[in-house]
């Protein structure tokens, strides 16, 4: 089982891959989310793992767009707690750090720390673990051109720090203690879920235009069959501002008779309906305390 | 009329303030969104203007949280097209730029440009216009310690560049041509909308727990009265993962009889219901072409 993810070893997406397929699974780093989808489509990888929403940042529209564009199935989900650490080469002290590298989202999530440490310049890297890796490879990047000017740290997971031999200068760097990301697994075909698993199904569609109360009719298709909605989101299409695309997560599998009946009704009220996949429901991680 | 916004002069939020209150309105820059809410509450400002959602990034949960926490009214909305430009002190050429400063979200929105220009180090500033302002103030920040090493540019609006006397090196820097942000105006009390304005109302609530089909009952309250929903979003509370908070925008004003009746029904099915305000509906900006 070879699992493609965006980033480099130590990425949160790699953590999610191991949470989904066991610590021994073979993982395949990709530069972009597009490359993850392509790797699965081209059979270079058996599965892909992508982040789909974050508890602070909300839905990751880019990956919803890619799910709509590619004919792949969502087969699993997992939640990963995001705990950012300040990582540095050994010998560097917090007071001496002058630059910190990380993903723009991670830097934004640590803005309180950065505001309290104005001497540290936050530099964007398009990958948290990649920032740690680059630092481990070249711990004093500007030493020759500007001696002593670049005492660099990275923000990534503790696991990434361990992998690249960096020291943890500070844990729990993010503004809010509770911060998790939901990941989805994508595959070329549906997977048979474990026996007794509680299933959920993800779908997306654009409701038929200008039809009064269409959303009420849609929720009715599910309510009258005892199907729960665990997520609903409408998003104006940036290219066609009067079209709203909906994202729904419902209880049950797409092959269950009540869900099938509801989807048949849904097809008549919407266009571009895509059943993204059915999979075992994961539990949200327990709220933790800030360390 | 004094309008508080987060950022410094030239910020997109300031553009939104002028779109809402005319080019001559007095604006008051604040360091944080919290400070904008406090300025309105403390009567230091008459109004506040905050971003609430972006066409690519989605809802800005932080500002929804602040709306829930503060007893202020939403009284207007406006859409602003986000067009990032690469700004630099005169004399600096694109090929010589080695560092670019901007908000993490803006840097993320320009990731294609940054990927194609690896020699440029993207540095986080917590404000697009602030990055332009700091650059105008000190165009060669590290000249003494490292001569020639810091040829710095900023990513912000063209308007910010004009304000701070910076040159536009490149326009339309963002990955996707269509990129807009929706802003809300907050006030201590509701405003009387212009006669003939088409109203909408924003609300938020947590549905009563474990009640099957509760969302269908809620959409029914609106559908049976001919009230349209232009936005619906559910978001798990990061602190209490089994509670979902909903954000809804509906057609009509909170004082209209049908809306009042629907809200009375809604109160019985939900907790923590907050009517954030009623205001004239703004039109989405027309989709433009990439330059």
Coordinates of C-alpha atoms in Angstrom, one line a residue:
Chain A
X1 CA 0.0 0.0 0.0
X2 CA 1.6 3.2 -1.2
X3 CA 0.1 6.5 0.0
X4 CA 0.7 9.8 -1.7
X5 CA 0.5 13.1 0.3
X6 CA 1.5 16.7 -0.2
X7 CA 4.6 17.7 1.6
X8 CA 7.8 16.0 2.8
X9 CA 8.4 13.4 5.5
X10 CA 7.2 14.7 8.8
X11 CA 4.3 16.6 7.3
X12 CA 0.9 16.6 9.1
X13 CA -0.5 14.8 6.0
X14 CA 2.1 12.1 6.5
X15 CA 0.9 11.7 10.1
X16 CA -2.6 11.4 8.8
X17 CA -1.5 8.7 6.3
X18 CA 0.0 6.7 9.1
X19 CA -3.1 7.2 11.3
X20 CA -5.1 5.8 8.4
X21 CA -2.9 3.0 7.1
X22 CA -0.7 2.1 10.1
X23 CA 2.8 3.2 11.1
X24 CA 4.5 0.9 8.6
X25 CA 2.7 2.1 5.4
X26 CA 4.8 3.3 2.5
X27 CA 4.3 7.0 1.9
X28 CA 5.0 9.0 -1.2
X29 CA 5.7 12.8 -0.8
X30 CA 4.3 15.0 -3.6
X31 CA 4.9 18.7 -4.2
X32 CA 1.3 19.8 -4.7
X33 CA -2.3 18.6 -4.0
X34 CA -2.8 18.2 -7.8
X35 CA 0.2 15.8 -7.8
X36 CA -1.5 13.7 -5.1
X37 CA -4.6 13.3 -7.2
X38 CA -2.6 12.6 -10.3
X39 CA -0.4 10.0 -8.5
X40 CA -3.6 8.1 -7.5
X41 CA -5.1 8.4 -11.0
X42 CA -1.9 7.3 -12.7
X43 CA -1.5 4.3 -10.3
X44 CA 1.8 5.7 -9.1
X45 CA 0.2 5.5 -5.7
X46 CA -2.6 3.3 -4.3
X47 CA -4.1 6.0 -2.1
X48 CA -3.9 9.7 -1.5
X49 CA -4.4 11.6 1.7
X50 CA -5.5 15.2 1.6
X51 CA -6.6 17.8 4.3
X52 CA -10.2 18.9 3.8
X53 CA -11.0 21.2 6.7
X54 CA -9.3 22.8 9.7
X55 CA -11.1 23.6 13.0
X56 CA -9.9 27.2 12.8
X57 CA -9.4 27.8 9.1
X58 CA -12.5 26.0 7.8
X59 CA -12.9 24.1 4.6
X60 CA -10.1 23.8 2.2
X61 CA -11.9 24.8 -1.0
X62 CA -8.9 23.9 -3.2
X63 CA -9.2 20.2 -2.3
X64 CA -13.0 20.2 -2.7
X65 CA -12.4 21.6 -6.2
X66 CA -9.9 18.9 -6.9
X67 CA -12.4 16.2 -5.6
X68 CA -15.0 17.6 -8.0
X69 CA -12.6 17.6 -11.0
X70 CA -11.2 14.1 -10.5
X71 CA -13.2 10.9 -10.6
X72 CA -11.8 9.4 -7.4
X73 CA -13.6 8.0 -4.3
X74 CA -13.2 9.2 -0.7
X75 CA -12.7 6.0 1.3
X76 CA -11.6 7.0 4.8
X77 CA -11.3 10.0 7.1
X78 CA -9.1 10.9 10.1
X79 CA -8.7 13.8 12.4
X80 CA -5.1 14.9 13.3
X81 CA -4.4 17.4 16.2
X82 CA -2.2 20.2 14.9
X83 CA 0.4 21.1 17.6
X84 CA 3.1 23.4 16.3
X85 CA 6.6 23.4 17.9
X86 CA 9.4 25.9 17.4
X87 CA 12.3 23.8 16.1
X88 CA 16.0 24.8 15.9
X89 CA 19.5 23.3 15.3
X90 CA 21.1 22.3 18.6
X91 CA 22.9 25.2 20.3
X92 CA 20.5 27.9 19.2
X93 CA 18.5 29.5 22.0
X94 CA 15.1 31.1 21.7
X95 CA 16.5 34.6 22.5
X96 CA 18.9 34.3 19.6
X97 CA 16.4 33.3 16.9
X98 CA 16.1 36.0 14.2
X99 CA 14.1 34.1 11.5
X100 CA 11.4 31.4 11.6
X101 CA 10.2 29.5 8.6
X102 CA 6.9 27.8 8.1
X103 CA 3.7 27.4 6.1
X104 CA 1.7 30.7 5.9
X105 CA -1.3 29.0 7.7
X106 CA 1.0 27.8 10.5
X107 CA 2.6 31.2 10.9
X108 CA -0.9 32.8 11.0
X109 CA -1.9 30.2 13.7
X110 CA 1.1 31.3 15.8
X111 CA 0.6 35.0 15.4
X112 CA 0.4 35.6 19.2
X113 CA 3.9 34.1 19.6
X114 CA 5.2 36.1 16.7
X115 CA 3.7 39.3 18.0
X116 CA 5.5 38.7 21.3
X117 CA 8.8 38.1 19.6
X118 CA 9.2 41.0 17.2
X119 CA 12.9 40.3 16.7
X120 CA 12.0 37.1 14.8
X121 CA 11.3 37.5 11.1
X122 CA 8.6 35.0 9.9
X123 CA 9.5 33.6 6.5
X124 CA 7.1 31.6 4.4
X125 CA 7.9 28.0 3.4
X126 CA 5.1 26.2 1.5
X127 CA 5.4 23.2 3.8
X128 CA 5.9 23.0 7.6
X129 CA 8.0 19.8 7.5
X130 CA 9.9 21.2 4.5
X131 CA 10.9 24.2 6.5
X132 CA 12.3 21.9 9.2
X133 CA 14.1 19.7 6.5
X134 CA 15.7 22.7 4.8
X135 CA 16.9 24.0 8.1
X136 CA 18.5 20.7 9.1
X137 CA 20.2 20.5 5.8
X138 CA 21.6 24.0 6.1
X139 CA 21.4 25.3 9.7
X140 CA 23.2 28.6 9.0
X141 CA 22.0 29.6 5.5
X142 CA 23.5 33.1 5.3
X143 CA 26.6 32.6 7.4
X144 CA 29.0 33.6 4.6
X145 CA 27.2 36.6 3.2
X146 CA 26.1 38.0 6.6
X147 CA 27.9 36.3 9.6
X148 CA 25.7 35.8 12.6
X149 CA 22.7 37.4 10.9
X150 CA 20.6 34.3 10.3
X151 CA 19.9 32.3 13.4
X152 CA 17.0 30.4 11.9
X153 CA 14.3 28.2 13.4
X154 CA 11.2 26.4 11.9
X155 CA 7.6 25.9 13.0
X156 CA 6.4 22.3 12.4
X157 CA 5.3 19.3 14.4
X158 CA 7.5 17.8 17.1
X159 CA 7.6 14.6 15.0
X160 CA 9.2 16.6 12.1
X161 CA 11.8 18.0 14.6
X162 CA 12.7 14.5 15.7
X163 CA 12.9 13.2 12.1
X164 CA 15.3 16.0 11.1
X165 CA 17.3 16.1 14.3
X166 CA 16.1 19.5 15.4
X167 CA 15.6 20.6 19.0
X168 CA 12.2 21.7 20.4
X169 CA 12.7 25.3 21.7
X170 CA 9.0 25.6 22.5
X171 CA 5.8 23.5 22.3
X172 CA 2.2 24.4 21.7
X173 CA 3.1 27.5 19.7
X174 CA -0.3 28.1 18.2
X175 CA -2.7 30.8 19.5
X176 CA -5.5 28.3 20.3
X177 CA -4.8 25.0 22.1
X178 CA -7.5 23.1 20.2
X179 CA -6.6 22.9 16.5
X180 CA -7.2 19.9 14.4
X181 CA -7.4 19.1 10.7
X182 CA -9.7 16.6 9.1
X183 CA -8.1 14.5 6.3
X184 CA -9.7 12.3 3.6
X185 CA -8.2 9.3 1.8
X186 CA -8.8 9.1 -1.9
X187 CA -8.7 6.0 -4.0
X188 CA -9.5 4.9 -7.6
X189 CA -12.4 2.7 -6.3
X190 CA -14.6 2.5 -3.2
X191 CA -13.2 0.4 -0.3
X192 CA -15.3 -2.1 1.6
X193 CA -15.5 -0.6 5.1
X194 CA -14.8 -2.7 8.2
X195 CA -17.9 -4.7 9.4
X196 CA -19.9 -2.8 11.9
X197 CA -18.4 0.6 11.0
X198 CA -20.7 3.6 11.2
X199 CA -20.7 5.0 7.7
X200 CA -21.0 8.5 6.4
X201 CA -21.1 9.8 2.9
X202 CA -19.8 13.1 1.4
X203 CA -21.5 14.8 -1.5
X204 CA -21.5 18.0 -3.4
X205 CA -23.9 19.6 -5.9
X206 CA -25.3 22.9 -7.2
X207 CA -29.0 23.3 -6.5
X208 CA -31.3 24.0 -9.4
X209 CA -31.4 27.8 -9.8
X210 CA -34.1 30.2 -8.6
X211 CA -36.2 27.5 -7.1
X212 CA -37.8 28.8 -3.9
X213 CA -37.3 26.6 -0.9
X214 CA -35.0 24.2 -2.7
X215 CA -32.8 23.8 0.3
X216 CA -35.8 22.8 2.4
X217 CA -36.8 20.2 -0.1
X218 CA -33.2 18.9 -0.1
X219 CA -33.0 18.6 3.7
X220 CA -36.4 16.9 3.5
X221 CA -35.1 14.1 1.3
X222 CA -32.7 13.2 4.2
X223 CA -34.9 14.1 7.2
X224 CA -37.9 11.9 6.0
X225 CA -35.5 8.9 5.9
X226 CA -33.8 9.5 9.2
X227 CA -30.5 10.5 7.6
X228 CA -28.5 13.0 9.6
X229 CA -26.4 15.9 8.2
X230 CA -23.1 16.3 10.0
X231 CA -21.8 19.0 7.6
X232 CA -23.5 21.5 5.3
X233 CA -21.8 24.4 3.6
X234 CA -22.8 26.6 0.7
X235 CA -20.1 28.5 -1.2
X236 CA -20.7 31.0 -4.0
X237 CA -18.7 29.9 -7.1
X238 CA -16.1 32.6 -7.6
X239 CA -16.4 32.3 -11.4
X240 CA -20.2 32.3 -11.4
X241 CA -21.3 34.3 -8.3
X242 CA -25.0 33.4 -8.5
X243 CA -24.3 29.7 -8.4
X244 CA -23.9 28.1 -5.0
X245 CA -22.1 24.8 -4.6
X246 CA -23.0 22.8 -1.5
X247 CA -20.9 20.4 0.5
X248 CA -22.8 17.8 2.6
X249 CA -21.8 15.0 4.8
X250 CA -24.7 12.7 5.6
X251 CA -25.0 9.6 7.9
X252 CA -25.1 6.2 6.1
X253 CA -23.4 4.6 3.1
X254 CA -24.3 5.4 -0.5
X255 CA -25.4 1.8 -1.1
X256 CA -27.9 1.8 1.8
X257 CA -31.5 1.8 0.5
X258 CA -32.6 5.1 2.3
X259 CA -29.5 7.0 1.1
X260 CA -30.0 5.7 -2.5
X261 CA -33.6 6.8 -2.5
X262 CA -32.6 10.3 -1.2
X263 CA -29.8 10.6 -3.8
X264 CA -32.3 9.7 -6.6
X265 CA -34.5 12.6 -5.4
X266 CA -31.5 14.9 -5.0
X267 CA -30.5 14.3 -8.6
X268 CA -33.8 15.9 -9.8
X269 CA -33.3 19.1 -7.8
X270 CA -29.6 19.7 -8.5
X271 CA -27.0 19.7 -11.2
X272 CA -23.4 18.4 -11.0
X273 CA -24.2 16.1 -8.2
X274 CA -21.1 14.1 -7.1
X275 CA -21.1 11.4 -4.5
X276 CA -17.5 11.7 -3.3
X277 CA -17.5 8.5 -1.3
X278 CA -18.8 6.5 1.7
X279 CA -16.5 5.7 4.6
X280 CA -16.3 4.8 8.3
X281 CA -16.9 7.8 10.5
X282 CA -13.9 8.9 12.6
X283 CA -14.2 10.4 16.1
X284 CA -13.1 14.0 16.7
X285 CA -10.0 14.2 18.8
X286 CA -10.7 15.0 22.5
X287 CA -10.2 18.7 23.4
X288 CA -6.7 19.0 25.1
X289 CA -5.3 21.5 27.4
X290 CA -2.6 24.0 26.3
X291 CA 0.8 22.9 27.7
Chain B
X1 CA -18.7 59.4 10.9
X2 CA -15.5 57.6 12.1
X3 CA -14.9 54.1 10.9
X4 CA -12.6 51.7 12.6
X5 CA -10.8 48.9 10.6
X6 CA -8.0 46.5 11.1
X7 CA -4.7 47.5 9.4
X8 CA -3.1 50.7 8.3
X9 CA -4.1 53.2 5.6
X10 CA -4.2 51.4 2.2
X11 CA -5.6 48.2 3.7
X12 CA -8.3 46.3 1.8
X13 CA -10.5 47.0 4.9
X14 CA -10.0 50.7 4.5
X15 CA -11.1 50.3 0.8
X16 CA -14.2 48.6 2.1
X17 CA -14.8 51.4 4.6
X18 CA -14.7 54.0 1.8
X19 CA -16.9 51.8 -0.4
X20 CA -19.4 51.7 2.4
X21 CA -19.2 55.3 3.7
X22 CA -17.9 57.3 0.8
X23 CA -14.4 58.4 -0.2
X24 CA -14.4 61.2 2.4
X25 CA -15.2 59.2 5.5
X26 CA -12.8 59.4 8.5
X27 CA -11.1 56.1 9.0
X28 CA -9.4 54.8 12.2
X29 CA -6.7 52.1 11.8
X30 CA -6.7 49.4 14.5
X31 CA -4.0 46.8 15.2
X32 CA -6.4 43.8 15.7
X33 CA -10.0 42.8 14.9
X34 CA -10.7 42.8 18.7
X35 CA -9.6 46.4 18.8
X36 CA -12.1 47.2 16.0
X37 CA -15.0 45.7 18.0
X38 CA -13.8 47.5 21.2
X39 CA -13.5 50.9 19.4
X40 CA -17.2 50.6 18.3
X41 CA -18.3 49.5 21.8
X42 CA -16.3 52.2 23.6
X43 CA -17.6 54.9 21.2
X44 CA -14.1 55.7 20.0
X45 CA -15.5 55.0 16.6
X46 CA -19.0 55.2 15.1
X47 CA -18.7 52.1 13.0
X48 CA -16.3 49.2 12.4
X49 CA -15.6 47.3 9.1
X50 CA -14.5 43.7 9.2
X51 CA -13.9 41.0 6.5
X52 CA -16.2 38.0 7.0
X53 CA -15.5 35.7 4.0
X54 CA -13.2 35.4 1.1
X55 CA -14.1 33.7 -2.2
X56 CA -11.0 31.4 -2.0
X57 CA -10.4 31.2 1.7
X58 CA -14.0 30.9 2.9
X59 CA -15.5 32.2 6.1
X60 CA -13.3 34.1 8.6
X61 CA -14.3 32.2 11.8
X62 CA -12.4 34.6 14.1
X63 CA -14.7 37.5 13.1
X64 CA -17.9 35.3 13.4
X65 CA -16.6 34.5 16.9
X66 CA -16.2 38.2 17.7
X67 CA -19.7 38.9 16.4
X68 CA -21.1 36.3 18.7
X69 CA -19.1 37.7 21.7
X70 CA -20.0 41.3 21.2
X71 CA -23.5 42.8 21.3
X72 CA -23.1 44.9 18.1
X73 CA -25.3 45.1 15.0
X74 CA -24.3 44.3 11.4
X75 CA -25.7 47.2 9.4
X76 CA -24.1 47.0 5.9
X77 CA -22.2 44.7 3.6
X78 CA -19.8 45.3 0.7
X79 CA -17.7 43.2 -1.6
X80 CA -14.2 44.3 -2.5
X81 CA -12.1 42.7 -5.3
X82 CA -8.7 41.6 -4.0
X83 CA -6.0 42.4 -6.6
X84 CA -2.5 42.0 -5.3
X85 CA 0.4 44.0 -6.8
X86 CA 4.1 43.6 -6.3
X87 CA 5.3 47.0 -5.0
X88 CA 8.9 48.3 -4.6
X89 CA 10.9 51.4 -4.0
X90 CA 11.7 53.2 -7.3
X91 CA 14.8 51.9 -8.9
X92 CA 14.3 48.3 -7.9
X93 CA 13.8 45.8 -10.8
X94 CA 11.8 42.6 -10.5
X95 CA 14.9 40.5 -11.3
X96 CA 16.8 42.1 -8.3
X97 CA 14.1 41.5 -5.7
X98 CA 15.3 39.1 -2.9
X99 CA 12.6 39.5 -0.3
X100 CA 8.8 40.2 -0.4
X101 CA 6.7 41.1 2.6
X102 CA 2.9 40.5 2.9
X103 CA 0.1 39.0 5.0
X104 CA 0.3 35.2 5.1
X105 CA -3.0 34.8 3.3
X106 CA -1.8 37.2 0.5
X107 CA 1.4 35.3 0.2
X108 CA -0.5 32.0 0.0
X109 CA -2.8 33.5 -2.7
X110 CA 0.3 34.4 -4.7
X111 CA 2.0 31.0 -4.3
X112 CA 2.3 30.5 -8.1
X113 CA 4.3 33.7 -8.5
X114 CA 6.5 32.8 -5.6
X115 CA 7.1 29.3 -6.9
X116 CA 8.3 30.8 -10.2
X117 CA 10.6 33.3 -8.4
X118 CA 12.6 31.1 -6.0
X119 CA 15.2 33.8 -5.4
X120 CA 12.6 35.9 -3.6
X121 CA 12.1 35.1 0.1
X122 CA 8.5 35.6 1.2
X123 CA 8.4 37.2 4.6
X124 CA 5.2 37.5 6.7
X125 CA 3.8 40.9 7.7
X126 CA 0.5 40.8 9.6
X127 CA -1.0 43.4 7.2
X128 CA -0.6 43.9 3.4
X129 CA -0.6 47.7 3.5
X130 CA 1.6 47.6 6.6
X131 CA 4.2 45.7 4.6
X132 CA 4.1 48.5 2.0
X133 CA 4.2 51.2 4.7
X134 CA 7.3 49.7 6.4
X135 CA 9.0 49.4 3.1
X136 CA 8.4 53.0 2.1
X137 CA 9.7 54.1 5.5
X138 CA 12.9 52.0 5.3
X139 CA 13.4 50.8 1.7
X140 CA 16.8 49.2 2.3
X141 CA 16.4 47.7 5.8
X142 CA 19.6 45.7 6.1
X143 CA 21.9 47.9 4.0
X144 CA 24.4 48.5 6.8
X145 CA 24.7 45.0 8.2
X146 CA 24.6 43.2 4.8
X147 CA 25.1 45.6 1.9
X148 CA 23.0 44.8 -1.2
X149 CA 21.5 41.7 0.5
X150 CA 18.0 43.1 1.1
X151 CA 16.3 44.2 -2.0
X152 CA 12.8 44.2 -0.6
X153 CA 9.3 44.4 -2.2
X154 CA 5.8 44.1 -0.7
X155 CA 2.5 42.6 -1.9
X156 CA -0.5 44.8 -1.3
X157 CA -3.1 46.7 -3.4
X158 CA -2.1 49.2 -6.1
X159 CA -3.9 51.8 -3.9
X160 CA -1.5 51.1 -1.0
X161 CA 1.5 51.4 -3.4
X162 CA 0.2 54.8 -4.6
X163 CA -0.4 56.0 -1.0
X164 CA 3.2 55.0 0.1
X165 CA 4.9 56.1 -3.1
X166 CA 6.0 52.6 -4.2
X167 CA 6.2 51.5 -7.8
X168 CA 4.1 48.7 -9.2
X169 CA 6.5 46.0 -10.5
X170 CA 3.7 43.6 -11.4
X171 CA -0.1 43.6 -11.2
X172 CA -2.6 40.7 -10.8
X173 CA -0.1 38.7 -8.7
X174 CA -2.6 36.3 -7.2
X175 CA -3.0 32.7 -8.6
X176 CA -6.7 33.2 -9.5
X177 CA -8.0 36.2 -11.2
X178 CA -11.4 36.2 -9.3
X179 CA -10.8 36.9 -5.7
X180 CA -13.0 39.0 -3.6
X181 CA -13.7 39.6 0.1
X182 CA -17.0 40.3 1.7
X183 CA -16.9 42.9 4.5
X184 CA -19.5 43.8 7.1
X185 CA -20.1 47.0 8.9
X186 CA -20.7 46.8 12.7
X187 CA -22.5 49.5 14.8
X188 CA -23.9 49.9 18.3
X189 CA -27.4 50.0 17.0
X190 CA -29.3 49.0 13.8
X191 CA -29.3 51.5 11.0
X192 CA -32.4 52.4 9.0
X193 CA -31.7 51.0 5.5
X194 CA -32.3 53.2 2.4
X195 CA -35.9 53.1 1.1
X196 CA -36.5 50.4 -1.4
X197 CA -33.3 48.5 -0.4
X198 CA -33.5 44.7 -0.7
X199 CA -32.7 43.5 2.8
X200 CA -30.9 40.5 4.1
X201 CA -30.4 39.3 7.7
X202 CA -27.4 37.4 9.2
X203 CA -27.9 35.0 12.1
X204 CA -26.1 32.3 14.0
X205 CA -27.3 29.6 16.4
X206 CA -26.5 26.1 17.8
X207 CA -29.4 23.7 16.9
X208 CA -30.9 21.7 19.9
X209 CA -28.8 18.6 20.3
X210 CA -29.6 15.1 19.1
X211 CA -32.9 16.1 17.5
X212 CA -33.3 14.2 14.2
X213 CA -34.1 16.3 11.2
X214 CA -33.7 19.5 13.1
X215 CA -32.0 21.2 10.1
X216 CA -35.0 20.3 7.9
X217 CA -37.4 21.8 10.5
X218 CA -35.2 24.9 10.5
X219 CA -35.1 25.3 6.7
X220 CA -38.9 24.7 6.8
X221 CA -39.4 27.8 9.0
X222 CA -38.0 29.9 6.2
X223 CA -39.2 27.9 3.1
X224 CA -42.9 28.1 4.2
X225 CA -42.6 31.9 4.4
X226 CA -40.9 32.3 1.1
X227 CA -37.6 33.4 2.8
X228 CA -34.5 32.5 0.8
X229 CA -31.2 31.3 2.3
X230 CA -28.2 32.9 0.6
X231 CA -25.6 31.3 2.9
X232 CA -25.6 28.3 5.2
X233 CA -22.6 26.9 7.0
X234 CA -22.2 24.5 9.9
X235 CA -19.0 24.5 11.9
X236 CA -18.0 22.1 14.7
X237 CA -17.2 24.1 17.8
X238 CA -13.4 23.4 18.3
X239 CA -13.9 23.4 22.1
X240 CA -17.0 21.2 22.1
X241 CA -16.7 19.0 19.0
X242 CA -20.3 17.7 19.1
X243 CA -21.8 21.1 19.0
X244 CA -22.3 22.6 15.6
X245 CA -22.7 26.4 15.2
X246 CA -24.6 27.5 12.1
X247 CA -24.2 30.7 10.1
X248 CA -27.2 31.7 8.0
X249 CA -27.9 34.7 5.7
X250 CA -31.6 35.0 4.8
X251 CA -33.6 37.3 2.6
X252 CA -35.6 40.0 4.3
X253 CA -35.2 42.2 7.4
X254 CA -35.6 41.0 11.0
X255 CA -38.6 43.4 11.5
X256 CA -40.5 42.0 8.5
X257 CA -43.5 39.9 9.8
X258 CA -42.5 36.6 8.0
X259 CA -38.9 36.8 9.3
X260 CA -40.1 37.6 12.8
X261 CA -42.4 34.6 12.8
X262 CA -39.6 32.4 11.5
X263 CA -37.2 33.6 14.2
X264 CA -39.8 32.9 16.9
X265 CA -40.0 29.3 15.7
X266 CA -36.2 29.2 15.4
X267 CA -35.7 30.2 19.0
X268 CA -37.5 27.0 20.2
X269 CA -35.3 24.7 18.1
X270 CA -31.9 26.3 18.9
X271 CA -29.8 27.8 21.7
X272 CA -27.6 30.8 21.6
X273 CA -29.6 32.3 18.7
X274 CA -28.1 35.7 17.7
X275 CA -29.6 37.9 15.0
X276 CA -26.4 39.7 13.9
X277 CA -28.3 42.4 11.9
X278 CA -30.3 43.3 8.8
X279 CA -28.9 45.4 6.0
X280 CA -29.1 46.2 2.3
X281 CA -27.9 43.4 0.1
X282 CA -24.8 44.2 -1.9
X283 CA -24.1 42.8 -5.4
X284 CA -21.2 40.5 -6.0
X285 CA -18.5 42.2 -8.1
X286 CA -18.5 41.1 -11.7
X287 CA -16.0 38.4 -12.7
X288 CA -13.0 40.1 -14.3
X289 CA -10.3 38.8 -16.5
X290 CA -6.7 38.3 -15.4
X291 CA -4.6 41.1 -16.7

